[in-house]
């Protein structure tokens, strides 16, 4: 490892290069995360949020979990659209 860091320091024309038992694993995590971000491909998703009013009270609702397709979103919306009552469970 020391030879690799020394040659890297020379290639980058660094005058001081610090490495040790903490820096090497920390650097590995940073590089690993950088690589993950570099290949990340965003995937569209949808969430359902509702602003409900009943008997002078206001309730904000957010469905837990994302919907990964428009068809799934449309199916949920079709089931609840126009409904006047809901049963809340947990």
GROMACS .gro file of N, CA and C in nm:
model
  270
    1UNK      N    1   0.083  -0.119   0.000
    1UNK     CA    2   0.000   0.000   0.000
    1UNK      C    3   0.088   0.125   0.000
    2UNK      N    4   0.193   0.123   0.079
    2UNK     CA    5   0.280   0.240   0.090
    2UNK      C    6   0.338   0.276  -0.047
    3UNK      N    7   0.379   0.175  -0.126
    3UNK     CA    8   0.435   0.204  -0.259
    3UNK      C    9   0.330   0.268  -0.349
    4UNK      N   10   0.204   0.221  -0.340
    4UNK     CA   11   0.099   0.280  -0.423
    4UNK      C   12   0.076   0.425  -0.388
    5UNK      N   13   0.073   0.457  -0.258
    5UNK     CA   14   0.053   0.595  -0.216
    5UNK      C   15   0.172   0.681  -0.255
    6UNK      N   16   0.291   0.628  -0.244
    6UNK     CA   17   0.410   0.705  -0.280
    6UNK      C   18   0.410   0.739  -0.428
    7UNK      N   19   0.377   0.643  -0.512
    7UNK     CA   20   0.374   0.669  -0.657
    7UNK      C   21   0.261   0.765  -0.691
    8UNK      N   22   0.148   0.754  -0.620
    8UNK     CA   23   0.037   0.846  -0.643
    8UNK      C   24   0.077   0.988  -0.604
    9UNK      N   25   0.144   1.001  -0.490
    9UNK     CA   26   0.188   1.133  -0.445
    9UNK      C   27   0.283   1.196  -0.546
   10UNK      N   28   0.373   1.116  -0.602
   10UNK     CA   29   0.466   1.168  -0.703
   10UNK      C   30   0.390   1.210  -0.829
   11UNK      N   31   0.295   1.128  -0.871
   11UNK     CA   32   0.219   1.157  -0.992
   11UNK      C   33   0.137   1.286  -0.975
   12UNK      N   34   0.086   1.309  -0.857
   12UNK     CA   35   0.006   1.429  -0.831
   12UNK      C   36   0.090   1.547  -0.783
   13UNK      N   37   0.220   1.526  -0.773
   13UNK     CA   38   0.314   1.627  -0.728
   13UNK      C   39   0.278   1.680  -0.589
   14UNK      N   40   0.240   1.587  -0.501
   14UNK     CA   41   0.207   1.624  -0.363
   14UNK      C   42   0.335   1.628  -0.280
   15UNK      N   43   0.346   1.728  -0.196
   15UNK     CA   44   0.463   1.738  -0.110
   15UNK      C   45   0.442   1.660   0.020
   16UNK      N   46   0.315   1.644   0.061
   16UNK     CA   47   0.284   1.573   0.183
   16UNK      C   48   0.164   1.482   0.158
   17UNK      N   49   0.177   1.359   0.195
   17UNK     CA   50   0.067   1.265   0.182
   17UNK      C   51   0.055   1.190   0.313
   18UNK      N   52  -0.058   1.205   0.378
   18UNK     CA   53  -0.080   1.139   0.507
   18UNK      C   54  -0.170   1.019   0.487
   19UNK      N   55  -0.130   0.906   0.540
   19UNK     CA   56  -0.215   0.788   0.535
   19UNK      C   57  -0.188   0.705   0.660
   20UNK      N   58  -0.288   0.635   0.703
   20UNK     CA   59  -0.272   0.555   0.823
   20UNK      C   60  -0.393   0.466   0.844
   21UNK      N   61  -0.405   0.408   0.962
   21UNK     CA   62  -0.510   0.310   0.985
   21UNK      C   63  -0.652   0.368   0.978
   22UNK      N   64  -0.667   0.498   0.996
   22UNK     CA   65  -0.800   0.559   0.987
   22UNK      C   66  -0.827   0.619   0.848
   23UNK      N   67  -0.724   0.682   0.789
   23UNK     CA   68  -0.744   0.749   0.662
   23UNK      C   69  -0.776   0.652   0.548
   24UNK      N   70  -0.710   0.537   0.545
   24UNK     CA   71  -0.730   0.444   0.434
   24UNK      C   72  -0.874   0.391   0.430
   25UNK      N   73  -0.930   0.340   0.540
   25UNK     CA   74  -1.070   0.295   0.534
   25UNK      C   75  -1.167   0.410   0.505
   26UNK      N   76  -1.140   0.527   0.561
   26UNK     CA   77  -1.227   0.642   0.535
   26UNK      C   78  -1.223   0.679   0.387
   27UNK      N   79  -1.105   0.678   0.329
   27UNK     CA   80  -1.091   0.707   0.187
   27UNK      C   81  -1.165   0.603   0.103
   28UNK      N   82  -1.160   0.477   0.144
   28UNK     CA   83  -1.230   0.371   0.072
   28UNK      C   84  -1.380   0.400   0.069
   29UNK      N   85  -1.438   0.441   0.185
   29UNK     CA   86  -1.581   0.472   0.190
   29UNK      C   87  -1.615   0.590   0.099
   30UNK      N   88  -1.530   0.691   0.097
   30UNK     CA   89  -1.553   0.808   0.013
   30UNK      C   90  -1.550   0.769  -0.134
   31UNK      N   91  -1.451   0.693  -0.174
   31UNK     CA   92  -1.438   0.651  -0.314
   31UNK      C   93  -1.554   0.560  -0.353
   32UNK      N   94  -1.592   0.468  -0.266
   32UNK     CA   95  -1.704   0.377  -0.293
   32UNK      C   96  -1.833   0.457  -0.315
   33UNK      N   97  -1.859   0.555  -0.228
   33UNK     CA   98  -1.980   0.637  -0.242
   33UNK      C   99  -1.974   0.721  -0.369
   34UNK      N  100  -1.857   0.775  -0.402
   34UNK     CA  101  -1.841   0.852  -0.524
   34UNK      C  102  -1.874   0.766  -0.646
   35UNK      N  103  -1.825   0.643  -0.647
   35UNK     CA  104  -1.852   0.551  -0.758
   35UNK      C  105  -2.002   0.519  -0.767
   36UNK      N  106  -2.068   0.499  -0.652
   36UNK     CA  107  -2.212   0.471  -0.653
   36UNK      C  108  -2.290   0.589  -0.711
   37UNK      N  109  -2.252   0.710  -0.673
   37UNK     CA  110  -2.320   0.829  -0.723
   37UNK      C  111  -2.296   0.845  -0.873
   38UNK      N  112  -2.175   0.813  -0.918
   38UNK     CA  113  -2.140   0.828  -1.060
   38UNK      C  114  -2.225   0.740  -1.151
   39UNK      N  115  -2.265   0.622  -1.104
   39UNK     CA  116  -2.343   0.530  -1.188
   39UNK      C  117  -2.493   0.532  -1.156
   40UNK      N  118  -2.535   0.620  -1.065
   40UNK     CA  119  -2.676   0.627  -1.026
   40UNK      C  120  -2.763   0.670  -1.142
   41UNK      N  121  -2.871   0.599  -1.162
   41UNK     CA  122  -2.970   0.634  -1.264
   41UNK      C  123  -3.103   0.659  -1.192
   42UNK      N  124  -3.152   0.784  -1.193
   42UNK     CA  125  -3.277   0.812  -1.123
   42UNK      C  126  -3.394   0.737  -1.185
   43UNK      N  127  -3.485   0.693  -1.100
   43UNK     CA  128  -3.605   0.621  -1.143
   43UNK      C  129  -3.726   0.703  -1.099
   44UNK      N  130  -3.815   0.737  -1.192
   44UNK     CA  131  -3.932   0.816  -1.153
   44UNK      C  132  -4.023   0.736  -1.059
   45UNK      N  133  -4.083   0.808  -0.966
   45UNK     CA  134  -4.180   0.746  -0.874
   45UNK      C  135  -4.283   0.851  -0.835
   46UNK      N  136  -4.393   0.805  -0.777
   46UNK     CA  137  -4.500   0.892  -0.738
   46UNK      C  138  -4.536   0.865  -0.592
   47UNK      N  139  -4.588   0.968  -0.526
   47UNK     CA  140  -4.638   0.956  -0.390
   47UNK      C  141  -4.779   1.012  -0.387
   48UNK      N  142  -4.858   0.967  -0.292
   48UNK     CA  143  -4.993   1.020  -0.277
   48UNK      C  144  -4.999   1.101  -0.149
   49UNK      N  145  -5.041   1.225  -0.162
   49UNK     CA  146  -5.062   1.315  -0.049
   49UNK      C  147  -5.208   1.361  -0.058
   50UNK      N  148  -5.276   1.368   0.056
   50UNK     CA  149  -5.415   1.413   0.057
   50UNK      C  150  -5.434   1.513   0.170
   51UNK      N  151  -5.514   1.613   0.143
   51UNK     CA  152  -5.553   1.713   0.242
   51UNK      C  153  -5.702   1.690   0.266
   52UNK      N  154  -5.738   1.631   0.380
   52UNK     CA  155  -5.874   1.589   0.408
   52UNK      C  156  -5.937   1.680   0.514
   53UNK      N  157  -6.064   1.711   0.494
   53UNK     CA  158  -6.138   1.795   0.588
   53UNK      C  159  -6.264   1.721   0.630
   54UNK      N  160  -6.291   1.721   0.761
   54UNK     CA  161  -6.411   1.655   0.813
   54UNK      C  162  -6.452   1.720   0.944
   55UNK      N  163  -6.577   1.761   0.954
   55UNK     CA  164  -6.632   1.819   1.078
   55UNK      C  165  -6.542   1.929   1.135
   56UNK      N  166  -6.492   2.015   1.051
   56UNK     CA  167  -6.409   2.125   1.096
   56UNK      C  168  -6.264   2.087   1.127
   57UNK      N  169  -6.229   1.961   1.111
   57UNK     CA  170  -6.092   1.916   1.135
   57UNK      C  171  -6.022   1.894   1.002
   58UNK      N  172  -5.892   1.911   1.006
   58UNK     CA  173  -5.811   1.891   0.885
   58UNK      C  174  -5.712   1.779   0.911
   59UNK      N  175  -5.700   1.689   0.816
   59UNK     CA  176  -5.606   1.577   0.826
   59UNK      C  177  -5.518   1.576   0.702
   60UNK      N  178  -5.389   1.564   0.723
   60UNK     CA  179  -5.297   1.551   0.610
   60UNK      C  180  -5.255   1.405   0.602
   61UNK      N  181  -5.262   1.350   0.484
   61UNK     CA  182  -5.233   1.208   0.464
   61UNK      C  183  -5.120   1.194   0.363
   62UNK      N  184  -5.031   1.104   0.391
   62UNK     CA  185  -4.927   1.068   0.293
   62UNK      C  186  -4.917   0.917   0.294
   63UNK      N  187  -4.932   0.857   0.178
   63UNK     CA  188  -4.919   0.712   0.166
   63UNK      C  189  -4.774   0.674   0.191
   64UNK      N  190  -4.752   0.575   0.275
   64UNK     CA  191  -4.617   0.527   0.301
   64UNK      C  192  -4.568   0.447   0.181
   65UNK      N  193  -4.452   0.479   0.134
   65UNK     CA  194  -4.394   0.406   0.022
   65UNK      C  195  -4.426   0.471  -0.111
   66UNK      N  196  -4.336   0.455  -0.201
   66UNK     CA  197  -4.350   0.514  -0.334
   66UNK      C  198  -4.427   0.421  -0.426
   67UNK      N  199  -4.489   0.481  -0.524
   67UNK     CA  200  -4.553   0.405  -0.632
   67UNK      C  201  -4.457   0.411  -0.751
   68UNK      N  202  -4.422   0.296  -0.804
   68UNK     CA  203  -4.317   0.291  -0.905
   68UNK      C  204  -4.368   0.292  -1.048
   69UNK      N  205  -4.500   0.290  -1.067
   69UNK     CA  206  -4.552   0.297  -1.204
   69UNK      C  207  -4.677   0.384  -1.206
   70UNK      N  208  -4.702   0.447  -1.320
   70UNK     CA  209  -4.823   0.529  -1.335
   70UNK      C  210  -4.948   0.443  -1.326
   71UNK      N  211  -4.939   0.320  -1.372
   71UNK     CA  212  -5.055   0.231  -1.367
   71UNK      C  213  -5.095   0.204  -1.222
   72UNK      N  214  -4.997   0.182  -1.136
   72UNK     CA  215  -5.024   0.159  -0.994
   72UNK      C  216  -5.086   0.285  -0.932
   73UNK      N  217  -5.034   0.402  -0.966
   73UNK     CA  218  -5.088   0.527  -0.917
   73UNK      C  219  -5.233   0.545  -0.962
   74UNK      N  220  -5.259   0.520  -1.089
   74UNK     CA  221  -5.395   0.535  -1.142
   74UNK      C  222  -5.491   0.437  -1.076
   75UNK      N  223  -5.447   0.316  -1.047
   75UNK     CA  224  -5.532   0.217  -0.981
   75UNK      C  225  -5.571   0.263  -0.840
   76UNK      N  226  -5.475   0.316  -0.766
   76UNK     CA  227  -5.504   0.367  -0.631
   76UNK      C  228  -5.598   0.486  -0.639
   77UNK      N  229  -5.571   0.579  -0.729
   77UNK     CA  230  -5.656   0.697  -0.743
   77UNK      C  231  -5.799   0.659  -0.783
   78UNK      N  232  -5.813   0.562  -0.871
   78UNK     CA  233  -5.947   0.518  -0.914
   78UNK      C  234  -6.025   0.459  -0.797
   79UNK      N  235  -5.956   0.388  -0.708
   79UNK     CA  236  -6.024   0.326  -0.593
   79UNK      C  237  -6.073   0.430  -0.493
   80UNK      N  238  -6.000   0.540  -0.474
   80UNK     CA  239  -6.036   0.636  -0.370
   80UNK      C  240  -6.110   0.759  -0.421
   81UNK      N  241  -6.104   0.785  -0.548
   81UNK     CA  242  -6.165   0.906  -0.602
   81UNK      C  243  -6.316   0.903  -0.583
   82UNK      N  244  -6.368   1.011  -0.528
   82UNK     CA  245  -6.512   1.022  -0.508
   82UNK      C  246  -6.562   0.957  -0.379
   83UNK      N  247  -6.478   0.890  -0.306
   83UNK     CA  248  -6.519   0.828  -0.179
   83UNK      C  249  -6.543   0.937  -0.075
   84UNK      N  250  -6.645   0.917   0.008
   84UNK     CA  251  -6.679   1.015   0.111
   84UNK      C  252  -6.634   0.969   0.249
   85UNK      N  253  -6.597   0.840   0.262
   85UNK     CA  254  -6.556   0.785   0.392
   85UNK      C  255  -6.431   0.703   0.375
   86UNK      N  256  -6.357   0.692   0.486
   86UNK     CA  257  -6.238   0.607   0.485
   86UNK      C  258  -6.224   0.542   0.622
   87UNK      N  259  -6.169   0.424   0.625
   87UNK     CA  260  -6.139   0.355   0.749
   87UNK      C  261  -5.988   0.366   0.770
   88UNK      N  262  -5.949   0.420   0.884
   88UNK     CA  263  -5.807   0.439   0.912
   88UNK      C  264  -5.762   0.329   1.006
   89UNK      N  265  -5.659   0.255   0.964
   89UNK     CA  266  -5.603   0.148   1.046
   89UNK      C  267  -5.453   0.169   1.056
   90UNK      N  268  -5.392   0.096   1.145
   90UNK     CA  269  -5.246   0.101   1.153
   90UNK      C  270  -5.191  -0.035   1.184
   0.00000   0.00000   0.00000
